[in-house]
Short mmCIF file of C-alpha atoms in Angstrom, two decimals:
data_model
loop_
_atom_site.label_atom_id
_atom_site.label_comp_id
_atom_site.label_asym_id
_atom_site.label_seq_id
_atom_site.Cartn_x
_atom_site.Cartn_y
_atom_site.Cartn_z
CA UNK H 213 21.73 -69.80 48.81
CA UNK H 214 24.59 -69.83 46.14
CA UNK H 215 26.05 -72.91 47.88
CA UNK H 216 23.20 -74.90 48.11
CA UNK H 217 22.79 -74.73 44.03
CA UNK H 218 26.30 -76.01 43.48
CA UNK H 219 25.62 -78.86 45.51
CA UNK H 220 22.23 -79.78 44.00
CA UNK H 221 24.03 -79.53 40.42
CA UNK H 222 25.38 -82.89 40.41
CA UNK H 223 22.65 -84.84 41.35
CA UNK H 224 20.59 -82.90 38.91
CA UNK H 225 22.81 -83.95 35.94
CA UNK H 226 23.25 -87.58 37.08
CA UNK H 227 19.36 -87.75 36.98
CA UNK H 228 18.76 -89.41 33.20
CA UNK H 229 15.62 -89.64 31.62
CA UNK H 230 14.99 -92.44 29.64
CA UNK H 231 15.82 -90.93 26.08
CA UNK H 232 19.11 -90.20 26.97
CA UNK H 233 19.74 -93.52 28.31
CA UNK H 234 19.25 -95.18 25.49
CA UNK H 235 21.74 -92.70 23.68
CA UNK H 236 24.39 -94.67 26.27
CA UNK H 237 23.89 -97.81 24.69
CA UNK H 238 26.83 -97.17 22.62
CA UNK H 239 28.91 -97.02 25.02
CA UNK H 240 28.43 -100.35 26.19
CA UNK H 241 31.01 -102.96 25.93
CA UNK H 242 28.62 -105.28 24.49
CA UNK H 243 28.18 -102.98 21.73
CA UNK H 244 31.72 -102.59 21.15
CA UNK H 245 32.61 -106.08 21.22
CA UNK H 246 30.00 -106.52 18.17
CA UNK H 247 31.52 -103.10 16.54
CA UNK H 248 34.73 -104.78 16.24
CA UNK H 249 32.79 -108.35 15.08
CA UNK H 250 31.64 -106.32 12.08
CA UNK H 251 35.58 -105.03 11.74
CA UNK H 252 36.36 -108.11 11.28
CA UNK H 253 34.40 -108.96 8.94
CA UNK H 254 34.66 -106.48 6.84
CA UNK H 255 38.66 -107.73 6.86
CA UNK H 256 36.92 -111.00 5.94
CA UNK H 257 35.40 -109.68 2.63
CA UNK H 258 38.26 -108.29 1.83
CA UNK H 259 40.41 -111.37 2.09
CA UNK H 260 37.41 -112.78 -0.53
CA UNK H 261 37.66 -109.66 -2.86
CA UNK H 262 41.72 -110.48 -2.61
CA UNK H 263 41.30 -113.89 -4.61
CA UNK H 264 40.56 -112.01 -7.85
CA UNK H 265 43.51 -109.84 -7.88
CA UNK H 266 45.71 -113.39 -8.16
CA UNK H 267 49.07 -113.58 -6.16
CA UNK H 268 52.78 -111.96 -6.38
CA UNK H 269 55.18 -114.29 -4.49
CA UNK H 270 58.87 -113.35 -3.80
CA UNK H 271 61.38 -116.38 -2.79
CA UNK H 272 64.36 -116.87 -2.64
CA UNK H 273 65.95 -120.71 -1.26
CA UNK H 274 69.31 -121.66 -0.39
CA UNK H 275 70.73 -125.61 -0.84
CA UNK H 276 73.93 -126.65 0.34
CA UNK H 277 73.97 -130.44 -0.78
CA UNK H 278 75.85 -133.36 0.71
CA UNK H 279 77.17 -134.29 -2.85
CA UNK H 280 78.80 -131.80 -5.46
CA UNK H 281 75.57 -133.09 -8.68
CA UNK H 282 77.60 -135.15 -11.40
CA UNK H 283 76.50 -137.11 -14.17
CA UNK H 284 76.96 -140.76 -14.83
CA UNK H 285 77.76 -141.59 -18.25
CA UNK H 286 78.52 -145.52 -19.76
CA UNK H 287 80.12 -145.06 -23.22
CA UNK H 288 80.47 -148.20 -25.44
CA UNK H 289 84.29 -148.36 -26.54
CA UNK H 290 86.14 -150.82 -29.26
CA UNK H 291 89.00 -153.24 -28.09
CA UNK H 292 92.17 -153.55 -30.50
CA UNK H 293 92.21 -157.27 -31.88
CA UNK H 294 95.81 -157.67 -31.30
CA UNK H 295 95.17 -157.24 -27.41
CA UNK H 296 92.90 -159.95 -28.24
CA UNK H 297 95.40 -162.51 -29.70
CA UNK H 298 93.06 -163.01 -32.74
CA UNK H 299 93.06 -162.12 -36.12
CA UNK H 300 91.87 -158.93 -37.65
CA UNK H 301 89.24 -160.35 -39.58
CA UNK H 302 86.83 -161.36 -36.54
CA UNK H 303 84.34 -158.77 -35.78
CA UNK H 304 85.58 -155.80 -33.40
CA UNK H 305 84.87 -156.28 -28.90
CA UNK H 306 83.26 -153.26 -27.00
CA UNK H 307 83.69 -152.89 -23.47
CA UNK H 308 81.44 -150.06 -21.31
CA UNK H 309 83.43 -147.42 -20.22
CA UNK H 310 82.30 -146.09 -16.58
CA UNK H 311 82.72 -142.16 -16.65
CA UNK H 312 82.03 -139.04 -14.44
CA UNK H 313 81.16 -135.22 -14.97
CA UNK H 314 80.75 -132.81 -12.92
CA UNK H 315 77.17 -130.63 -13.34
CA UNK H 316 76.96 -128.60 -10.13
CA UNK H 317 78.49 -126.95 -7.29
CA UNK H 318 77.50 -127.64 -3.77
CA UNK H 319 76.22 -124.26 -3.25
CA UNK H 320 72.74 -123.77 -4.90
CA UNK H 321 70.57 -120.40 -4.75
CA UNK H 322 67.17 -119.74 -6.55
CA UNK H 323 65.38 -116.92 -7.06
CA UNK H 324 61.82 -116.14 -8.50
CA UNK H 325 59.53 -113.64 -8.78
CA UNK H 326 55.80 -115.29 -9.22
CA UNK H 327 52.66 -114.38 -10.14
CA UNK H 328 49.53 -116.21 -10.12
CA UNK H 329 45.91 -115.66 -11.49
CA UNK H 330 43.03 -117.18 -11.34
CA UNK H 331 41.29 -117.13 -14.46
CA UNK H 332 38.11 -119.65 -14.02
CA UNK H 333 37.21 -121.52 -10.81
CA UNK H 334 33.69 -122.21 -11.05
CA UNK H 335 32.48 -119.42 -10.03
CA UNK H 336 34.03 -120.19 -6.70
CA UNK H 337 35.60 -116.80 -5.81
CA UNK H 338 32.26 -114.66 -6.72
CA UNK H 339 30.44 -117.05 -4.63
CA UNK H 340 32.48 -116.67 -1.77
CA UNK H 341 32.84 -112.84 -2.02
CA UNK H 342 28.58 -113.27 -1.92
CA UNK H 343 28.95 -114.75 1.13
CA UNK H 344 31.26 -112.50 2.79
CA UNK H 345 28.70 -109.60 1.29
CA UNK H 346 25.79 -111.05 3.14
CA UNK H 347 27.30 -111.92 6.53
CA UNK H 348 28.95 -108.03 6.80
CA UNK H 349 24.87 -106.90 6.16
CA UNK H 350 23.85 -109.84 9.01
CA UNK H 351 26.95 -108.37 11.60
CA UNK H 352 25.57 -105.16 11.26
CA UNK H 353 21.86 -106.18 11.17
CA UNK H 354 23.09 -108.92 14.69
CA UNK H 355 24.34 -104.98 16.06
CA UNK H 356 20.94 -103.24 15.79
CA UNK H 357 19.42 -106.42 17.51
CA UNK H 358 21.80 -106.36 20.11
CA UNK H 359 21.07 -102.71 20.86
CA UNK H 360 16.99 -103.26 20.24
CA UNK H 361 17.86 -106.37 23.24
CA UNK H 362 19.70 -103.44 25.18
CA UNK H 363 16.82 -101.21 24.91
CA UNK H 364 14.76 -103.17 26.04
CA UNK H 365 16.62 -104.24 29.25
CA UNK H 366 16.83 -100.53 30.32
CA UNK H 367 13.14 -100.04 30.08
CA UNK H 368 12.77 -102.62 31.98
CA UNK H 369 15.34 -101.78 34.65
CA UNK H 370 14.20 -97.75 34.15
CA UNK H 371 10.42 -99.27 35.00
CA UNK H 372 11.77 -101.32 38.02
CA UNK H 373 13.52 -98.06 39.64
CA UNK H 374 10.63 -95.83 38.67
CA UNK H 375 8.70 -97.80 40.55
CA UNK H 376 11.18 -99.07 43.98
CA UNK H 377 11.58 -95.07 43.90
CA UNK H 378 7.67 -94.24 44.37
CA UNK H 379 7.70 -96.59 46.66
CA UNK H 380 10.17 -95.40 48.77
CA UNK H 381 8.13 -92.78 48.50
CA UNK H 382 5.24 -93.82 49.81
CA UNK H 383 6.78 -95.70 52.80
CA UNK H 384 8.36 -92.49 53.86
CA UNK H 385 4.76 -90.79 53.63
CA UNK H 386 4.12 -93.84 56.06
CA UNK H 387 6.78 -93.24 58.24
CA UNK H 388 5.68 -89.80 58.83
CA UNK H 389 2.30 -90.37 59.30
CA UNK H 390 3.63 -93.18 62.22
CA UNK H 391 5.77 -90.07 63.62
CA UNK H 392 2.60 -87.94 63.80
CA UNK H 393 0.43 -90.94 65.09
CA UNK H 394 3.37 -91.22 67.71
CA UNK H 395 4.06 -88.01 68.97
CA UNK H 396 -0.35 -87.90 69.47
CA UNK H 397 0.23 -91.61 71.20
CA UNK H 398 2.29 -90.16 73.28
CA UNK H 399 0.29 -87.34 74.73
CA UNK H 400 -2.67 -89.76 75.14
CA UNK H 401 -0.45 -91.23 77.08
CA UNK H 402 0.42 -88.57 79.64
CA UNK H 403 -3.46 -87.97 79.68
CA UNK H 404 -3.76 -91.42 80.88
CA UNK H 405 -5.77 -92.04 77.98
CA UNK H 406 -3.94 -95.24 76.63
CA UNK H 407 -1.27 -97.43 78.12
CA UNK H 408 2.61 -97.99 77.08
CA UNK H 409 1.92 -101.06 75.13
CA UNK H 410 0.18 -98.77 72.15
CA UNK H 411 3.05 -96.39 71.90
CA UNK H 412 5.49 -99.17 71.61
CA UNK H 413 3.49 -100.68 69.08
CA UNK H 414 3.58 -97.68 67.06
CA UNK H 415 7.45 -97.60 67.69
CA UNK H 416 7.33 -101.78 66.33
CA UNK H 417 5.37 -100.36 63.24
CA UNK H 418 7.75 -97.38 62.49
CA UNK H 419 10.75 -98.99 62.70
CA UNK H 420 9.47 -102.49 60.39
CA UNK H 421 8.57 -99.43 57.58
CA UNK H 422 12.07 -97.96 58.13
CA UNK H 423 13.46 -101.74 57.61
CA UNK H 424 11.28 -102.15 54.40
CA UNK H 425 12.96 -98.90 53.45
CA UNK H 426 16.24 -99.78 53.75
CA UNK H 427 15.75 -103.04 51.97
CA UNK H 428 13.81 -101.47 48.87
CA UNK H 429 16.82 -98.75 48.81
CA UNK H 430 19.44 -101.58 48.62
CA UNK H 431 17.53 -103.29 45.61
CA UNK H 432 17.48 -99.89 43.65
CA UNK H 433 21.08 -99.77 44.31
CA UNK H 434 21.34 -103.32 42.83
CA UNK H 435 19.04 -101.87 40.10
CA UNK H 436 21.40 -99.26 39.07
CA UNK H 437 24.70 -101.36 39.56
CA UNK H 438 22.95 -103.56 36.39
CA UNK H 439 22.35 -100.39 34.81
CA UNK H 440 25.77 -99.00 35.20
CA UNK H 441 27.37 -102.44 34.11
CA UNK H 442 24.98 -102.27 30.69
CA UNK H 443 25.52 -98.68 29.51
CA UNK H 444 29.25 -98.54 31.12
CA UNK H 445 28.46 -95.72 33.09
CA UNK H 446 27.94 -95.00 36.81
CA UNK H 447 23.77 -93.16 36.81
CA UNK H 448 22.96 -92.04 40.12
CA UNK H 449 18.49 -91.57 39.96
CA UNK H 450 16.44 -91.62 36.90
CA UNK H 451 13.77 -89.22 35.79
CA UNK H 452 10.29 -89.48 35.17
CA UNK H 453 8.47 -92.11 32.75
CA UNK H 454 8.45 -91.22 28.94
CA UNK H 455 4.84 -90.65 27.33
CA UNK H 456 4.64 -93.16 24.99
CA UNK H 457 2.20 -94.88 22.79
CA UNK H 458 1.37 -97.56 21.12
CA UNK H 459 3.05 -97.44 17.18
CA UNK H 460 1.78 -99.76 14.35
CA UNK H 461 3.26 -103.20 13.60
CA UNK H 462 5.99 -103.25 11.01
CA UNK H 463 7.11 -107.18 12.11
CA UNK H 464 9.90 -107.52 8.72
CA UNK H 465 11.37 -104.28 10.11
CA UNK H 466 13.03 -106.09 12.94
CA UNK H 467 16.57 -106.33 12.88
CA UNK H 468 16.42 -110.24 14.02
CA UNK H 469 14.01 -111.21 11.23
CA UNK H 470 16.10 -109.18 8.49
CA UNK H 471 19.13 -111.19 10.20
CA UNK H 472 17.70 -114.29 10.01
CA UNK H 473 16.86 -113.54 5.82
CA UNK H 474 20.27 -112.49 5.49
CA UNK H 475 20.99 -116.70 7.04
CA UNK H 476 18.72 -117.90 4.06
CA UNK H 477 19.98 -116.10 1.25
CA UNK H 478 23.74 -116.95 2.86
CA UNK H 479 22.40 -121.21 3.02
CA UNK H 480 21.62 -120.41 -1.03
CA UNK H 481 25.07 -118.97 -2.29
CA UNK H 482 26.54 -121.93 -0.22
CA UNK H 483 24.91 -124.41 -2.12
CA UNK H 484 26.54 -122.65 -5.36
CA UNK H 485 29.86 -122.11 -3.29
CA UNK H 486 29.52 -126.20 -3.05
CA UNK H 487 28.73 -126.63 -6.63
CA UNK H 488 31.76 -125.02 -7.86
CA UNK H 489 33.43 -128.42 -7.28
CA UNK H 490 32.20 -129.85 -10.27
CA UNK H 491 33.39 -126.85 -12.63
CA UNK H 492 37.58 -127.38 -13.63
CA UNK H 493 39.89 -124.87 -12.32
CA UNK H 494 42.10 -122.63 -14.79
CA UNK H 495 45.17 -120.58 -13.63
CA UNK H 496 48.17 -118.80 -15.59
CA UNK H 497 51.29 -118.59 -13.93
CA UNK H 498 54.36 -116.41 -14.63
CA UNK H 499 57.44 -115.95 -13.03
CA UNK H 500 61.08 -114.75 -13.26
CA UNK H 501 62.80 -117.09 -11.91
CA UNK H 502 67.09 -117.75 -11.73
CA UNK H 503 68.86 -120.88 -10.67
CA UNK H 504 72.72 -120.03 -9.85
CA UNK H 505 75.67 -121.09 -7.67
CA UNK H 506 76.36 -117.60 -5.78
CA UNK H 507 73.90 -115.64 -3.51
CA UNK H 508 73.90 -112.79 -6.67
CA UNK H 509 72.44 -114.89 -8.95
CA UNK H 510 74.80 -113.96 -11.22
CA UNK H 511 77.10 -117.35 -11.95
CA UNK H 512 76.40 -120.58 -13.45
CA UNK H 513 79.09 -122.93 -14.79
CA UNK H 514 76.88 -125.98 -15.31
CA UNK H 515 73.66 -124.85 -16.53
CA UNK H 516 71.82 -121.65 -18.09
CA UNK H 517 70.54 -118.89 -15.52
CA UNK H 518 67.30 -118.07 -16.16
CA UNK H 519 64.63 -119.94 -15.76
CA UNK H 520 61.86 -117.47 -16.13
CA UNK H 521 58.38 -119.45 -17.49
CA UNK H 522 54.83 -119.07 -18.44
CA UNK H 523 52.67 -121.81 -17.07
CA UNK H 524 48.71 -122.30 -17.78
CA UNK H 525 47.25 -125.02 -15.16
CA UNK H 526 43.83 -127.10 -15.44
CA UNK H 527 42.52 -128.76 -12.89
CA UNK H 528 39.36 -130.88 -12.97
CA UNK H 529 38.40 -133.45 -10.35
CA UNK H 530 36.91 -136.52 -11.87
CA UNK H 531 36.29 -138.81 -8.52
CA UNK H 532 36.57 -138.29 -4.89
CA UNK H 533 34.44 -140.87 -3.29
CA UNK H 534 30.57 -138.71 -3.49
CA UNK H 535 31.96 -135.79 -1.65
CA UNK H 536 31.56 -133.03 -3.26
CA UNK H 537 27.90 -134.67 -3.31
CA UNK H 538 27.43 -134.52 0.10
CA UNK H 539 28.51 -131.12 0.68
CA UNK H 540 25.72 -129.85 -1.90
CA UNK H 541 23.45 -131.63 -0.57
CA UNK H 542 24.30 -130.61 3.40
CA UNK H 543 24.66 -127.24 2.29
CA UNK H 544 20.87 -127.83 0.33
CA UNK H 545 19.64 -129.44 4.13
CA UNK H 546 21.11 -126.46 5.82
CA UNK H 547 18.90 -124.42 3.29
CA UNK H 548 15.82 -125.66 4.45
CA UNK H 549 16.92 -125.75 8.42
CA UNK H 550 17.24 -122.07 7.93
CA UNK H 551 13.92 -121.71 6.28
CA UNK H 552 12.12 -123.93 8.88
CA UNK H 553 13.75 -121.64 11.78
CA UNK H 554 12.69 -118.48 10.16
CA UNK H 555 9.03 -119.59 10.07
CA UNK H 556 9.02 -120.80 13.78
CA UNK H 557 10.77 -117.57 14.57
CA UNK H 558 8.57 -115.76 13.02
CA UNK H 559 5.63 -117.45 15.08
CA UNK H 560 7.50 -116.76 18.11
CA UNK H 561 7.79 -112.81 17.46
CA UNK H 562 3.83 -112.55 16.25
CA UNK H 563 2.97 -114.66 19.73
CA UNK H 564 5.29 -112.53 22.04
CA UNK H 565 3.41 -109.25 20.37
CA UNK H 566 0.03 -110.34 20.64
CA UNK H 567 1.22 -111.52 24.46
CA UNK H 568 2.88 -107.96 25.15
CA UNK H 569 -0.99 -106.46 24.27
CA UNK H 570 -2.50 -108.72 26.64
CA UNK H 571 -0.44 -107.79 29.31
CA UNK H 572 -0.62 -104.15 28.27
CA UNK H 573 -4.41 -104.08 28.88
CA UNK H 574 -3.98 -105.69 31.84
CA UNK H 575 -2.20 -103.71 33.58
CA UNK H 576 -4.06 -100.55 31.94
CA UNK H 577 -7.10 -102.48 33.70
CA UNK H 578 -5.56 -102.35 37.10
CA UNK H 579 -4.35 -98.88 37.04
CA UNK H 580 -8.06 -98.01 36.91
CA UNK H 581 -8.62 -99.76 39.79
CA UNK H 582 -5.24 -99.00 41.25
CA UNK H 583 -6.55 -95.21 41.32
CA UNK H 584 -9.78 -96.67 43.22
CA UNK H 585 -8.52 -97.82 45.52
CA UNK H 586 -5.70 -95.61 46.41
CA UNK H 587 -9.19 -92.96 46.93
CA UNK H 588 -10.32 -95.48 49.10
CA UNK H 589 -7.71 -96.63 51.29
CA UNK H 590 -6.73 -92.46 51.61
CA UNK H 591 -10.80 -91.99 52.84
CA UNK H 592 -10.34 -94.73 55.26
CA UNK H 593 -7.25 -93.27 56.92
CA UNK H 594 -8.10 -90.06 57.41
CA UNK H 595 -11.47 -92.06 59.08
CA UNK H 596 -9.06 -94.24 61.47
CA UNK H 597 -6.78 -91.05 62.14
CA UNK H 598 -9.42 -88.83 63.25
CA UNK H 599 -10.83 -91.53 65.51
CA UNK H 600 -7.15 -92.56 67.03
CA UNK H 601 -6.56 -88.88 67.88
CA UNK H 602 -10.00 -89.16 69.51
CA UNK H 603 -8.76 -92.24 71.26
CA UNK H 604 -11.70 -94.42 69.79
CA UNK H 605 -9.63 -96.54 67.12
CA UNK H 606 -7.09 -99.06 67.94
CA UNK H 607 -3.74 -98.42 66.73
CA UNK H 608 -3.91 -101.85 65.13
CA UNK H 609 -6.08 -100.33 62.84
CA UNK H 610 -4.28 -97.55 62.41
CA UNK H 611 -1.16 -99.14 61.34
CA UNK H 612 -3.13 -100.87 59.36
CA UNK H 613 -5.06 -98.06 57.52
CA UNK H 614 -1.37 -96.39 57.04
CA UNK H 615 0.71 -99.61 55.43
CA UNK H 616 -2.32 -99.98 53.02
CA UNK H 617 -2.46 -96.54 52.09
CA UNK H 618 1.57 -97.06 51.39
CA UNK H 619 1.15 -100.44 49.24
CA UNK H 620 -1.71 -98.70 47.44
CA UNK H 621 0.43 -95.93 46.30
CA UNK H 622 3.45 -98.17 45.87
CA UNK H 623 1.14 -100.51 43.84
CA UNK H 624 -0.08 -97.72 40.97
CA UNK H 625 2.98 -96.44 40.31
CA UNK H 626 4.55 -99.94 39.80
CA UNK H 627 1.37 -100.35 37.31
CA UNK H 628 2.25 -97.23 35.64
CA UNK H 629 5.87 -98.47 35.48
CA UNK H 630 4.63 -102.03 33.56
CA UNK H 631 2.90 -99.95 31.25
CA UNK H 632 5.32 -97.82 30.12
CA UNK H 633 7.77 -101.39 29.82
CA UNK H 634 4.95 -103.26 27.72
CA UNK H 635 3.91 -99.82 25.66
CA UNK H 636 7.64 -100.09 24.34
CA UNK H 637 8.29 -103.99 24.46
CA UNK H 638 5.09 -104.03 22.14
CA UNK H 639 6.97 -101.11 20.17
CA UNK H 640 9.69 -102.78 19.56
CA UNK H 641 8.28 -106.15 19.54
CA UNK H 642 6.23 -104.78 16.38
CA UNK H 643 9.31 -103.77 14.80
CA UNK H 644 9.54 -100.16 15.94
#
C-alpha cells in the first residue's frame, strides 16, 4: 500500500487551488519585467534629486600647438637727423619697429577642479523631482494593475479547466454507461433478440464519446500550457472552485483609476515644469584651476599658475520665437486630454461592473435550470435503459438519452465555473 502513496504524492501537490495560484503571480515574468520598470525609476528620481546637490568636475586637457604662442609688438622709434641729411632743427622721424616675444611653450596642460551649483532655476529642479515622485507612485500603482489583469486571467483559465475537467467527467460516465449498454447489446444478440447493426451502433457511439474525450483533454492541456506560461510554472490539475461572494464596490480603489490620477496630477507639475522658462537661471561656480607647461602643473615661464576663480552666472531668456509658449500651453492641452480620458475611463469601468452583474445573474439563472434538467435528463435514462435491457427501446434513443445526460452534467458545472469567473471579475471590477 506504501508504494501506491508515494506515487499519488506528486500529483497531489501539483493539484493548486485557486488561492495559491494567485500567490504565483509573482513569479511571472510579466511581473518582473514591471519590478525592474519601477527600478528604474526609482534610478530616475534619483538622477532628479541629483540636480540639487550641483556638480564636482575633474579635468585635466593636454595641447600640443603647431606654433610656440608669441606676441607681436610695433614700437614707434626716432631716426637721427644726420642719417637724414637735414638739419637738427626740423622736427625728429619715427619709423615702426616690427618685434617678437616669446609667451608660451608648445606644450600646454590644464588642470581644474570644478564645482557647480545651482542656486535658482525657476523652480525647475523641484518640479522635475515632482514628476519623478509621481511616476515612481504610477509604476508601482501600473504593477498592482498588472497583477489585478493577471488575476483575472487565471480565474478565467482556473473556470475554463474546472469546467473541460467535469466534463471529462461526465463523458467518461457516458462511456461507461455505452460499455454496460454494450456488453447487454451483446447478449440480446446471442438471444437473437436484436441484429449486428445495433451493437455496432453502440460501438459508433462509444468510440465518437472517446474522440470527444480526447479532444476536450488536449484543450485542457492547451489550458494549462497558458497557465504555466503566465505564472512561470509547470501546474499539472487544479482543485476545486473557491466560495466566493459578491464584495461591495469601492471603484477609486482600483489600481488603474489611482494610475490614471497619478497621469493628471503628473499633466499639472508639467505645466509648472514648462513655466520655469520664463524665471532667469542663477548658478555659482568655483574651481581650482592651473594652466602650466609640464604634465605636474608645476612650471610656468610665461604666465602665472593658478587660475583658480569664483564665477556667479545669470541667465534669462528674453525671445525665442513663442516657444516656451507653446510648450505651456501643450503641456496645459495634455492636462485636459488626461482629464477627458479619466472620465471616459471611468464610464468604461462603472459599465463593465454593472455588465459583470448582468451576466452574473444570468448564469445564476441557468444553474437553476441547469440542476432541472440534469434531474430530468437522469429520469429519462434510467426510463430508456430499463426499456433497452427489455429490448423495447431503440438504441438510437438510448444513445441519445446517455449524450444528453453527459452535456447536461457538462453544462452545470461549466455554469458553476462562469459564476465563480463573474463573482470575482465583479470583485475586482468593483475595486476589490
Amino acid at each position: 500500500m506504501k508504494w501506491k502513496i508515494v506515487f499519488l504524492l506528486p500529483i497531489f501537490l501539483n493539484a493548486e487551488n485557486f488561492n495559491e495560484l494567485i500567490k504565483l503571480i509573482n513569479n511571472s515574468n510579466i511581473v518582473k519585467i514591471y519590478e525592474k520598470n519601477i527600478e528604474i525609476q526609482k534610478k530616475r528620481l534619483n538622477q532628479a534629486i541629483a540636480k540639487n546637490y550641483g556638480r564636482l568636475d575633474l579635468e585635466y586637457d593636454y595641447e600640443y600647438l603647431a606654433d610656440r604662442p608669441v606676441m607681436k609688438m610695433n614700437s614707434p622709434e626716432p631716426i637721427a637727423a644726420e642719417n637724414l641729411g637735414s638739419a637738427p632743427l626740423y622736427p625728429l622721424v619715427y619709423k615702426n619697429i616690427h618685434s617678437k616675444l616669446t609667451v608660451g611653450k608648445k606644450n600646454n596642460f590644464v588642470g581644474s577642479l570644478t564645482y557647480s551649483y545651482p542656486l535658482f532655476t525657476g523652480f525647475a529642479i523641484s518640479n522635475l523631482i515632482d514628476v519623478e515622485k509621481l511616476n515612481l507612485i504610477k509604476s508601482k500603482l501600473k504593477l498592482q494593475n498588472i497583477k489585478r489583469n493577471l488575476k483575472l486571467k487565471i480565474a478565467k483559465i482556473y473556470a475554463e479547466i474546472y469546467a473541460i475537467k467535469k466534463k471529462i467527467y461526465a463523458l467518461n460516465e457516458a462511456k461507461d454507461a455505452l460499455l454496460a449498454a454494450k456488453e447487454k447489446a451483446k447478449a440480446l444478440y446471442n438471444e437473437g433478440l436484436i441484429n449486428k447493426s445495433t451493437v455496432d451502433e453502440i460501438d459508433a457511439k462509444y468510440y465518437e464519446i472517446k474522440a470527444n474525450i480526447d479532444e476536450v483533454k488536449a484543450q485542457k492541456k492547451s489550458l494549462f500550457n497558458i497557465l504555466k506560461y503566465i505564472i512561470n510554472k509547470k501546474i499539472n490539475s487544479i482543485s476545486k472552485l473557491p466560495n466566493i461572494s459578491l464584495k461591495s464596490v469601492e471603484f477609486l480603489n482600483r489600481p488603474d483609476i489611482l494610475e490614471i490620477k497619478k497621469t493628471l496630477q503628473i499633466a499639472t507639475k508639467n505645466i509648472d515644469l514648462q513655466k520655469s522658462n520664463f524665471y532667469p537661471k542663477i548658478f555659482i561656480q568655483a574651481g581650482i584651476k592651473k594652466e602650466a607647461t609640464d604634465a605636474t602643473l608645476n612650471n610656468n615661464d610665461y604666465r602665472n599658475i593658478d587660475n583658480s576663480y569664483v564665477a556667479l552666472s545669470f541667465k534669462y531668456n528674453i525671445f525665442n520665437g513663442g516657444a516656451d509658449r507653446a510648450k505651456i500651453e501643450e503641456a496645459k492641452i495634455t492636462k485636459i486630454k488626461s482629464y477627458i480620458f479619466f472620465r471616459d475611463y471611468f464610464n468604461k469601468v462603472k459599465t463593465d461592473y454593472k455588465n459583470d452583474l448582468l451576466n452574473l445573474n444570468a448564469f445564476k439563472n441557468r444553474l437553476l435550470s441547469a440542476k432541472k434538467e440534469i434531474k430530468a435528463r437522469r429520469s429519462y435514462y434510467e426510463y430508456i435503459k430499463a426499456k433497452f435491457d427489455e429490448g423495447l427501446a431503440d438504441v438510437t434513443d438510448l444513445n441519445d438519452a446517455i449524450a444528453k445526460l453527459a452535456a447536461a452534467k457538462a453544462k452545470k458545472d461549466y455554469i458553476k465555473s462562469q459564476i465563480f469567473f463573474y463573482t470575482l471579475k465583479a470583485n475586482i471590477d468593483g475595486g476589490n
